[in-house]
Amino acid sequence: MVKEFQMWIGGRWAAAQSGQTREVRDPGNGELLAKVPEGDGRDAAAAIQAARAAFDAGPWRKTTAQDRGKLLFRLADKIRGAAKMLAELEVRNCGKPLAEAEFDVADAANCFEFYGGLASKIHGHTMSVPANSMSFVLREPIGVCGQIIPWNYPLLMAAWKLAPALAAGNTCVLKPSELTPLTALELARLMAELDLPPGVVNVITGPGVGAGEELARSALVDKVAFTGGTATGRKIISGAAGNIKKTSLELGGKNPNIVFADADFAAAVDGALFAAFANQGEVCSAGSRLLVEESIHKRLVEAMLAKIPNVKLGHGLKAGVKMGPLISAAHREKVESYIRLGQEEGARLVCGGKRPKGAEFDKGFFVEPTIFDGVKPSMRIAREEIFGPVLAVIPFADEAEAIRLANDTEYGLAAAVWTKDITRGLRVVRELRAGITWINTYHPTYNEMPWGGYKQSGWGRELGLYGIEEYLETKQVNINLDEAPTCQLI
Ligand code: NDP
């Protein structure tokens, strides 16, 4: 049966004011999964009003940090209790393999738990010089947070946004992508069971143009947090300029994965495939540029090609599947246009590049794992974020060239180095202009550690102790300890 969802606004379930709904389909087989409200700017405005009222006048402001923490712990438990349902729904809605969705659900629960623990550890500094005064810092919530998330990690991105915001005492309006709203709406259902004061969390659905824009633009929103494409990020910035909102952005990447000749060869081969094709390559931190030292270049490409048949394509719920469909027909078109472009630019397509054949693929948006060799750093497939299973292999001569090529991008999200020489590994990492780096591994990251990019990959950091800073104001409080006034005009 097709499930019908409503939005969660001001502690109530609500249809779109327009009365419109949207069909949400499985990108792996076209199956109709659910109908959700097709919200627009009016629904966003209603949710913002609810969040504003909850922040300005509601009981949330008086909730202690300890109690906020306990709420987040309870939410983590609820997510774990619903883990199977959430993971399967995530697979059906965004296409990823089940094992990846199960990891995301567990990580989302851990994220709420991490920030639940952190809620009561938000403290400011104190200064007591000069002797007749004391000065201390209060950390306070920013206010109403508009949070806009993409379709590649729907539940996890909801957790990354909501957990620190709530731990810090803010109120939130979360807008998932119109393509993947289902796990965020299920999360809202779990939060509704927590007896949060009405309006503290609101989850709205609808397209970015309309519902999302309102979150970026509204003068009643104090902070906007966005994860998505760089072009949309620019629009968020201009929307946020109206009332100089606090803004955090996690945008794209064209991330270098550097393999030196002295690396553990087998590990580097597996690492390169995982870096490029995990989550169908629909990952901002995907290792989409493989920089390989010339002396092992040919052997490494051959070794990857030998393993490509093991990257089993299929519906994410099917056992053994390693790569699911892309998110939509439009996105597959975009990825395929880059594959055509790569060939036109003169790169050598060594595998993939096509839609897989067979009845099981007919109704989904599948593209084979695709590798281009002989890619020149100037080619567009080496410079632009494709956000799909397309890997560009670029040889390099020495360490200096590897570093130069790695940094030759407008992005600066992630980067990795494979070498057995730890001195070289650390030396190269020091030179990389990227916010997340790995040595001899790719992709692992932790709720406890900061996530975000240099350059055009974004503003600010999510996760870890750094992540909560993005949701806090800082107030200086000065106290005169003298009986007599210390500042006099005359
Ligand atoms: P977007 O950046 O457009 O979407 C991300 C989120 O922003 C979605 O919730 C979207 O809503 C919303 N949004 C879209 N336009 C606006 C707007 N004007 N104001 C406010 N919110 C808006 O990603 P796309 O789906 O269009 O993908 C385009 C490219 O972006 C991809 O090909 C990829 O390169 C990159 N991308 C990067 C991601 C990352 O994690 N860094 C994640 C997703 C995409 P809705 O979807 O409902 O329209």
XYZ file of C-alpha atoms and ligand atoms in Angstrom:
538
model
C 0.000 0.000 0.000
C 1.243 3.478 -0.845
C 1.971 5.395 2.338
C 0.689 8.970 2.667
C 2.779 11.369 4.703
C 2.173 14.828 6.062
C 4.568 17.531 7.152
C 5.386 18.063 10.827
C 4.748 21.736 11.611
C 4.229 23.275 15.043
C 3.623 19.900 16.670
C 0.924 18.848 14.178
C 0.761 16.855 10.987
C -0.090 19.123 8.090
C -0.928 18.862 4.406
C 0.489 21.401 1.950
C -1.491 24.625 1.902
C -1.820 24.194 -1.843
C -3.377 20.767 -1.287
C -0.829 19.364 -3.741
C 1.015 16.128 -3.203
C 4.043 14.561 -4.845
C 4.644 10.924 -5.673
C 7.870 9.501 -4.325
C 9.275 6.584 -6.297
C 11.995 3.983 -5.909
C 14.863 4.964 -8.254
C 15.762 1.274 -8.589
C 12.487 0.053 -10.087
C 10.094 2.970 -10.406
C 7.753 1.600 -7.729
C 5.459 4.197 -6.151
C 6.486 4.357 -2.491
C 4.543 7.218 -0.985
C 2.743 10.488 -1.462
C 4.036 13.502 0.399
C 2.785 17.081 0.579
C 4.173 19.325 -2.132
C 4.950 22.189 0.221
C 5.924 25.638 -0.983
C 7.005 28.958 0.478
C 3.763 29.286 2.444
C 4.321 26.009 4.251
C 7.916 26.946 4.923
C 6.710 30.283 6.319
C 4.241 28.485 8.632
C 6.997 26.180 9.877
C 9.331 29.143 10.391
C 6.614 30.925 12.420
C 6.201 27.813 14.574
C 9.954 27.549 15.122
C 10.159 31.272 15.877
C 7.368 31.066 18.468
C 8.948 27.977 20.026
C 12.285 29.741 20.303
C 11.081 33.149 21.452
C 8.355 32.213 23.881
C 8.165 28.467 24.267
C 9.352 26.256 27.122
C 12.299 25.024 25.036
C 14.451 27.995 26.117
C 14.052 26.861 29.717
C 14.882 23.222 29.043
C 18.177 22.398 30.694
C 21.122 21.195 28.673
C 20.930 17.888 30.552
C 17.301 17.418 29.531
C 18.065 18.325 25.927
C 20.788 15.699 26.038
C 18.400 13.074 27.415
C 15.922 13.826 24.629
C 18.607 13.182 22.059
C 19.586 9.933 23.775
C 15.952 8.812 23.628
C 15.804 9.717 19.957
C 18.941 7.640 19.316
C 17.230 4.671 21.005
C 14.117 5.160 18.909
C 16.172 5.238 15.721
C 17.835 1.983 16.739
C 14.424 0.488 17.493
C 13.258 1.425 13.986
C 16.584 0.652 12.296
C 15.363 -2.094 9.977
C 12.422 -0.045 8.709
C 14.559 3.080 8.281
C 17.359 1.272 6.434
C 14.999 -0.441 4.014
C 13.083 2.769 3.396
C 16.351 4.606 2.749
C 17.317 1.975 0.165
C 13.943 2.205 -1.561
C 13.955 5.993 -1.586
C 17.515 6.821 -2.550
C 18.877 3.648 -4.122
C 21.904 2.864 -1.994
C 22.835 -0.755 -1.119
C 21.298 -2.040 2.111
C 24.630 -2.411 3.933
C 25.339 1.285 3.339
C 21.862 2.281 4.515
C 22.241 0.174 7.662
C 25.510 1.937 8.368
C 23.859 5.334 7.837
C 21.028 4.537 10.253
C 23.446 3.351 12.948
C 25.584 6.432 12.376
C 22.546 8.726 12.596
C 21.662 7.231 15.993
C 25.274 7.652 17.121
C 25.213 11.264 15.966
C 22.194 12.082 18.146
C 23.911 10.308 21.025
C 27.178 12.179 20.541
C 25.435 15.554 20.601
C 23.171 14.385 23.433
C 26.324 13.907 25.471
C 27.786 17.195 24.333
C 24.707 19.271 25.253
C 25.772 19.643 28.879
C 29.410 20.340 28.002
C 28.802 23.629 26.212
C 30.759 26.076 28.341
C 32.331 29.472 27.868
C 35.665 30.752 29.169
C 36.132 32.955 32.228
C 38.709 35.717 32.715
C 39.446 37.473 36.002
C 42.015 40.098 35.114
C 42.147 42.970 35.911
C 41.502 42.211 39.560
C 38.523 44.518 39.924
C 36.508 42.847 37.205
C 35.435 39.517 35.951
C 34.564 38.626 32.431
C 32.993 35.438 31.209
C 31.451 33.985 28.101
C 27.943 32.626 27.738
C 27.212 30.245 24.891
C 23.659 30.585 23.646
C 21.600 29.088 20.846
C 21.433 31.127 17.643
C 17.652 30.831 17.294
C 15.648 29.490 14.383
C 17.684 27.277 12.056
C 16.635 26.506 8.485
C 18.252 23.238 7.448
C 18.296 22.073 3.837
C 19.604 18.618 3.040
C 20.282 16.615 -0.140
C 19.212 13.260 -1.480
C 22.380 11.180 -1.150
C 22.335 10.600 2.637
C 18.814 11.650 3.627
C 18.619 10.320 7.188
C 22.260 10.879 8.056
C 22.191 14.477 6.846
C 19.038 15.077 8.897
C 20.933 13.819 11.955
C 24.025 15.906 11.189
C 21.824 19.007 11.051
C 19.286 18.414 13.827
C 21.517 16.856 16.494
C 23.920 19.777 17.100
C 21.182 22.370 16.595
C 18.960 20.804 19.257
C 21.828 20.074 21.625
C 22.622 23.800 21.532
C 18.984 24.749 22.208
C 17.917 26.048 18.795
C 14.644 25.383 17.022
C 14.678 23.898 13.532
C 12.907 23.715 10.210
C 14.334 20.821 8.220
C 13.725 20.448 4.497
C 14.829 17.183 2.912
C 15.196 16.915 -0.839
C 11.931 16.574 -2.702
C 13.338 13.313 -4.075
C 14.093 11.698 -0.711
C 11.808 12.972 2.040
C 10.715 9.646 3.516
C 13.242 8.851 6.252
C 13.203 12.469 7.435
C 9.421 12.209 7.780
C 9.784 8.915 9.666
C 12.328 10.675 11.876
C 9.720 13.368 12.516
C 7.327 10.608 13.568
C 9.893 9.346 16.079
C 10.501 12.876 17.346
C 6.742 13.395 17.713
C 6.791 10.577 20.283
C 9.369 12.451 22.380
C 7.000 15.186 23.566
C 9.251 17.934 22.309
C 7.536 21.291 22.728
C 5.549 22.144 19.556
C 7.582 23.971 16.933
C 11.015 22.944 18.223
C 11.446 20.663 15.219
C 9.511 21.077 11.998
C 9.950 18.943 8.912
C 8.601 20.329 5.659
C 8.564 18.804 2.201
C 8.589 20.412 -1.216
C 11.073 21.630 -3.781
C 14.068 23.791 -3.136
C 12.594 26.488 -5.335
C 9.794 27.641 -3.041
C 10.103 25.793 0.259
C 13.918 25.792 0.406
C 14.273 29.361 -0.817
C 12.025 30.611 1.960
C 14.305 29.052 4.577
C 17.306 30.822 3.087
C 15.480 34.124 2.636
C 13.154 34.575 5.615
C 14.112 37.307 8.048
C 12.648 35.155 10.830
C 15.353 32.548 10.316
C 18.601 33.232 12.193
C 20.764 30.564 10.642
C 20.695 28.478 7.518
C 22.616 25.227 7.173
C 22.842 23.669 3.742
C 24.325 20.559 2.179
C 24.147 20.215 -1.585
C 25.576 21.466 -4.831
C 27.838 24.502 -5.066
C 25.518 26.313 -7.478
C 22.642 26.006 -5.015
C 25.008 27.016 -2.225
C 25.544 30.340 -3.989
C 21.775 30.895 -4.058
C 21.581 30.109 -0.343
C 24.260 32.721 0.328
C 22.402 35.388 -1.607
C 19.106 34.496 0.088
C 20.791 34.603 3.482
C 22.342 38.003 2.762
C 19.011 39.755 3.389
C 19.216 39.470 7.153
C 22.901 38.451 7.324
C 21.997 34.963 8.524
C 24.634 32.808 10.046
C 25.325 30.377 7.205
C 27.042 27.026 7.024
C 27.523 25.218 3.748
C 28.729 21.749 2.863
C 29.106 21.727 -0.904
C 30.779 19.688 -3.553
C 34.182 18.180 -4.150
C 36.467 16.848 -6.864
C 38.560 14.929 -4.477
C 42.071 13.615 -5.227
C 42.991 10.093 -4.195
C 46.785 9.897 -4.520
C 48.526 6.546 -4.873
C 52.319 6.438 -4.636
C 54.335 3.529 -6.029
C 55.334 2.460 -2.514
C 51.727 1.967 -1.380
C 50.280 -1.384 -0.354
C 49.152 -2.135 -3.884
C 46.158 -4.391 -3.162
C 44.836 -2.045 -0.489
C 45.191 0.940 -2.825
C 43.263 -0.848 -5.594
C 40.371 -1.673 -3.263
C 40.560 1.798 -1.759
C 40.377 3.466 -5.155
C 37.264 1.488 -6.117
C 35.569 2.143 -2.787
C 36.505 5.843 -2.918
C 34.967 6.242 -6.362
C 31.948 3.922 -6.341
C 30.589 3.754 -2.778
C 27.031 5.107 -2.769
C 27.165 5.048 -6.615
C 29.684 7.864 -6.467
C 26.919 10.160 -5.237
C 29.122 11.374 -2.427
C 30.523 14.862 -1.942
C 33.778 13.320 -0.681
C 34.045 10.661 -3.418
C 37.584 9.995 -4.611
C 36.684 10.969 -8.168
C 40.231 11.873 -9.266
C 42.690 9.015 -8.932
C 46.228 10.394 -9.119
C 48.662 7.516 -9.678
C 52.451 7.533 -9.747
C 53.527 6.811 -13.316
C 55.540 3.677 -12.506
C 52.443 1.794 -11.238
C 49.819 3.555 -13.316
C 49.242 0.828 -15.913
C 49.316 -1.991 -13.357
C 46.888 -0.179 -11.044
C 44.362 0.469 -13.803
C 44.576 -3.183 -14.902
C 44.064 -4.341 -11.316
C 41.001 -2.129 -10.944
C 39.573 -3.418 -14.222
C 40.053 -6.993 -13.014
C 37.960 -6.199 -9.951
C 35.216 -4.156 -11.608
C 33.041 -7.238 -12.341
C 32.742 -7.663 -8.550
C 31.034 -4.267 -8.279
C 27.624 -5.883 -8.598
C 24.887 -3.538 -9.771
C 21.275 -3.949 -8.758
C 18.468 -2.885 -6.498
C 19.914 -1.995 -3.105
C 17.798 -4.582 -1.289
C 19.161 -7.446 -3.381
C 21.820 -9.525 -1.647
C 25.388 -8.868 -2.736
C 24.648 -5.591 -4.526
C 27.506 -3.100 -4.261
C 26.117 -0.276 -6.387
C 22.512 0.837 -6.761
C 20.747 3.148 -9.207
C 21.339 6.866 -9.482
C 18.791 9.086 -7.811
C 16.722 10.178 -10.818
C 16.414 10.141 -14.578
C 17.600 13.758 -14.705
C 20.678 12.993 -12.626
C 21.509 9.959 -14.784
C 21.269 12.226 -17.842
C 23.740 14.586 -16.198
C 26.180 11.771 -15.391
C 25.865 10.347 -18.908
C 26.480 13.760 -20.415
C 29.811 13.836 -18.559
C 30.639 10.354 -19.884
C 30.036 11.589 -23.432
C 32.051 14.710 -22.674
C 34.985 12.648 -21.380
C 35.098 10.738 -24.662
C 34.838 13.944 -26.692
C 37.648 15.459 -24.634
C 39.876 12.515 -25.592
C 40.031 10.593 -22.327
C 40.141 6.799 -22.703
C 37.008 5.020 -21.477
C 38.380 1.761 -20.077
C 35.213 0.413 -18.508
C 31.529 1.152 -18.053
C 29.975 4.245 -19.528
C 26.712 2.450 -20.327
C 23.425 1.494 -18.762
C 23.525 -2.163 -17.717
C 21.350 -4.505 -19.771
C 18.673 -6.806 -18.398
C 15.107 -6.749 -17.127
C 16.138 -5.996 -13.538
C 17.677 -2.692 -14.677
C 15.010 -1.502 -17.091
C 12.982 0.593 -14.690
C 15.852 1.975 -12.614
C 18.406 4.713 -13.243
C 21.490 2.514 -13.397
C 24.883 3.386 -14.863
C 27.821 0.997 -14.884
C 30.918 1.868 -12.851
C 32.927 3.938 -15.287
C 36.668 4.572 -15.447
C 38.451 7.037 -17.707
C 42.197 6.661 -18.082
C 44.602 9.141 -19.650
C 42.648 12.047 -18.236
C 44.295 15.445 -18.575
C 43.980 17.743 -15.550
C 42.450 20.421 -17.781
C 39.546 18.230 -18.932
C 36.129 19.026 -17.550
C 35.721 15.455 -16.294
C 38.783 16.134 -14.133
C 37.537 19.480 -12.880
C 33.761 19.327 -12.415
C 31.807 17.366 -9.859
C 29.985 14.573 -11.699
C 28.417 13.060 -8.572
C 28.114 9.610 -10.059
C 30.167 6.455 -10.680
C 32.760 8.056 -12.946
C 36.446 7.895 -12.041
C 39.142 9.975 -13.750
C 42.656 8.454 -13.616
C 45.548 10.916 -13.906
C 49.216 9.849 -13.739
C 51.871 11.925 -11.962
C 55.672 11.894 -12.021
C 56.665 12.774 -8.472
C 55.472 14.018 -5.097
C 55.570 17.682 -6.070
C 53.421 17.054 -9.125
C 50.972 14.943 -7.107
C 50.477 17.790 -4.651
C 50.124 20.349 -7.426
C 47.514 18.279 -9.270
C 45.650 17.451 -6.057
C 45.278 21.118 -5.184
C 44.504 22.199 -8.738
C 40.760 22.442 -8.111
C 38.285 25.027 -6.947
C 37.118 22.526 -4.352
C 38.763 21.445 -1.112
C 36.605 18.891 0.608
C 38.532 15.623 0.879
C 41.781 13.972 -0.223
C 43.701 10.760 0.417
C 47.278 9.522 0.159
C 48.403 5.913 -0.178
C 52.025 5.215 0.769
C 53.949 2.980 3.163
C 56.214 5.912 3.961
C 54.394 7.612 6.827
C 56.717 10.600 6.709
C 55.733 11.184 3.103
C 52.070 10.557 3.945
C 52.046 13.236 6.607
C 54.168 15.606 4.515
C 51.714 15.369 1.624
C 48.654 15.697 3.875
C 50.150 18.909 5.265
C 50.235 20.307 1.720
C 46.712 19.297 0.719
C 44.130 22.069 0.724
C 41.243 19.927 1.921
C 39.178 19.660 5.082
C 39.048 15.863 5.357
C 42.102 13.734 4.607
C 43.053 10.088 4.830
C 46.284 8.122 4.756
C 46.012 4.531 3.486
C 42.245 4.502 3.681
C 39.295 6.340 2.158
C 35.881 7.453 3.434
C 35.868 6.566 7.146
C 34.762 9.514 9.229
C 33.446 9.909 12.737
C 30.684 11.843 14.452
C 33.364 13.047 16.861
C 35.508 14.665 14.141
C 34.898 17.770 12.010
C 33.511 17.490 8.492
C 33.709 20.275 5.926
C 35.755 21.810 3.203
C 38.308 24.410 2.167
C 37.781 26.726 -0.801
C 34.477 26.328 -2.667
C 33.572 23.177 -0.767
C 31.844 25.197 1.868
C 31.747 27.304 4.997
C 32.126 25.966 8.505
C 32.311 22.453 9.882
C 29.773 19.862 10.851
C 30.195 17.173 13.496
C 32.519 16.906 16.444
C 33.147 19.720 18.885
C 33.584 22.052 15.908
C 30.099 21.264 14.607
C 28.290 22.615 17.634
C 30.058 25.953 17.253
C 28.005 26.515 14.109
C 24.853 26.517 16.245
C 26.028 28.746 19.082
C 26.193 32.453 19.722
C 28.909 33.776 22.005
C 28.117 36.455 24.572
C 30.721 38.352 26.567
C 29.555 39.253 30.107
C 31.553 41.798 32.111
C 31.118 42.372 35.832
C 32.510 45.217 37.870
C 33.772 43.876 41.200
C 34.446 47.358 42.618
C 31.878 49.115 44.774
C 32.626 52.321 42.891
C 31.841 52.725 39.192
C 34.832 51.967 36.948
C 33.753 53.881 33.889
C 32.818 57.508 34.054
C 32.608 60.043 31.260
C 33.397 62.942 33.546
P 20.837 20.768 -4.812
O 22.030 21.399 -4.240
O 19.992 21.599 -5.708
O 19.899 20.183 -3.649
C 20.235 20.109 -2.291
C 19.080 20.623 -1.438
O 18.864 22.002 -1.732
C 17.743 19.939 -1.711
O 16.985 19.846 -0.522
C 17.091 20.909 -2.665
O 15.693 20.771 -2.692
C 17.509 22.226 -2.076
N 17.448 23.362 -2.985
C 17.525 23.366 -4.345
N 17.453 24.625 -4.822
C 17.297 25.443 -3.752
C 17.160 26.851 -3.585
N 17.162 27.683 -4.623
N 17.035 27.345 -2.343
C 17.037 26.521 -1.266
N 17.153 25.180 -1.362
C 17.307 24.643 -2.583
O 21.276 19.464 -5.527
P 20.703 18.787 -6.850
O 19.769 17.744 -6.454
O 20.171 19.761 -7.854
O 22.054 18.208 -7.418
C 22.862 19.037 -8.234
C 24.300 18.740 -7.988
O 24.666 19.135 -6.672
C 24.653 17.260 -8.019
O 24.801 16.804 -9.322
C 25.895 17.250 -7.226
O 26.964 17.641 -8.033
C 25.659 18.288 -6.153
N 25.217 17.729 -4.886
C 26.091 17.733 -3.853
C 25.741 17.183 -2.647
C 26.679 17.159 -1.497
O 26.521 16.348 -0.603
N 27.644 18.053 -1.446
C 24.441 16.553 -2.437
C 23.552 16.654 -3.580
C 23.957 17.209 -4.745
P 14.974 19.849 -3.777
O 15.862 18.676 -4.045
O 13.741 19.451 -3.070
O 14.747 20.708 -4.968
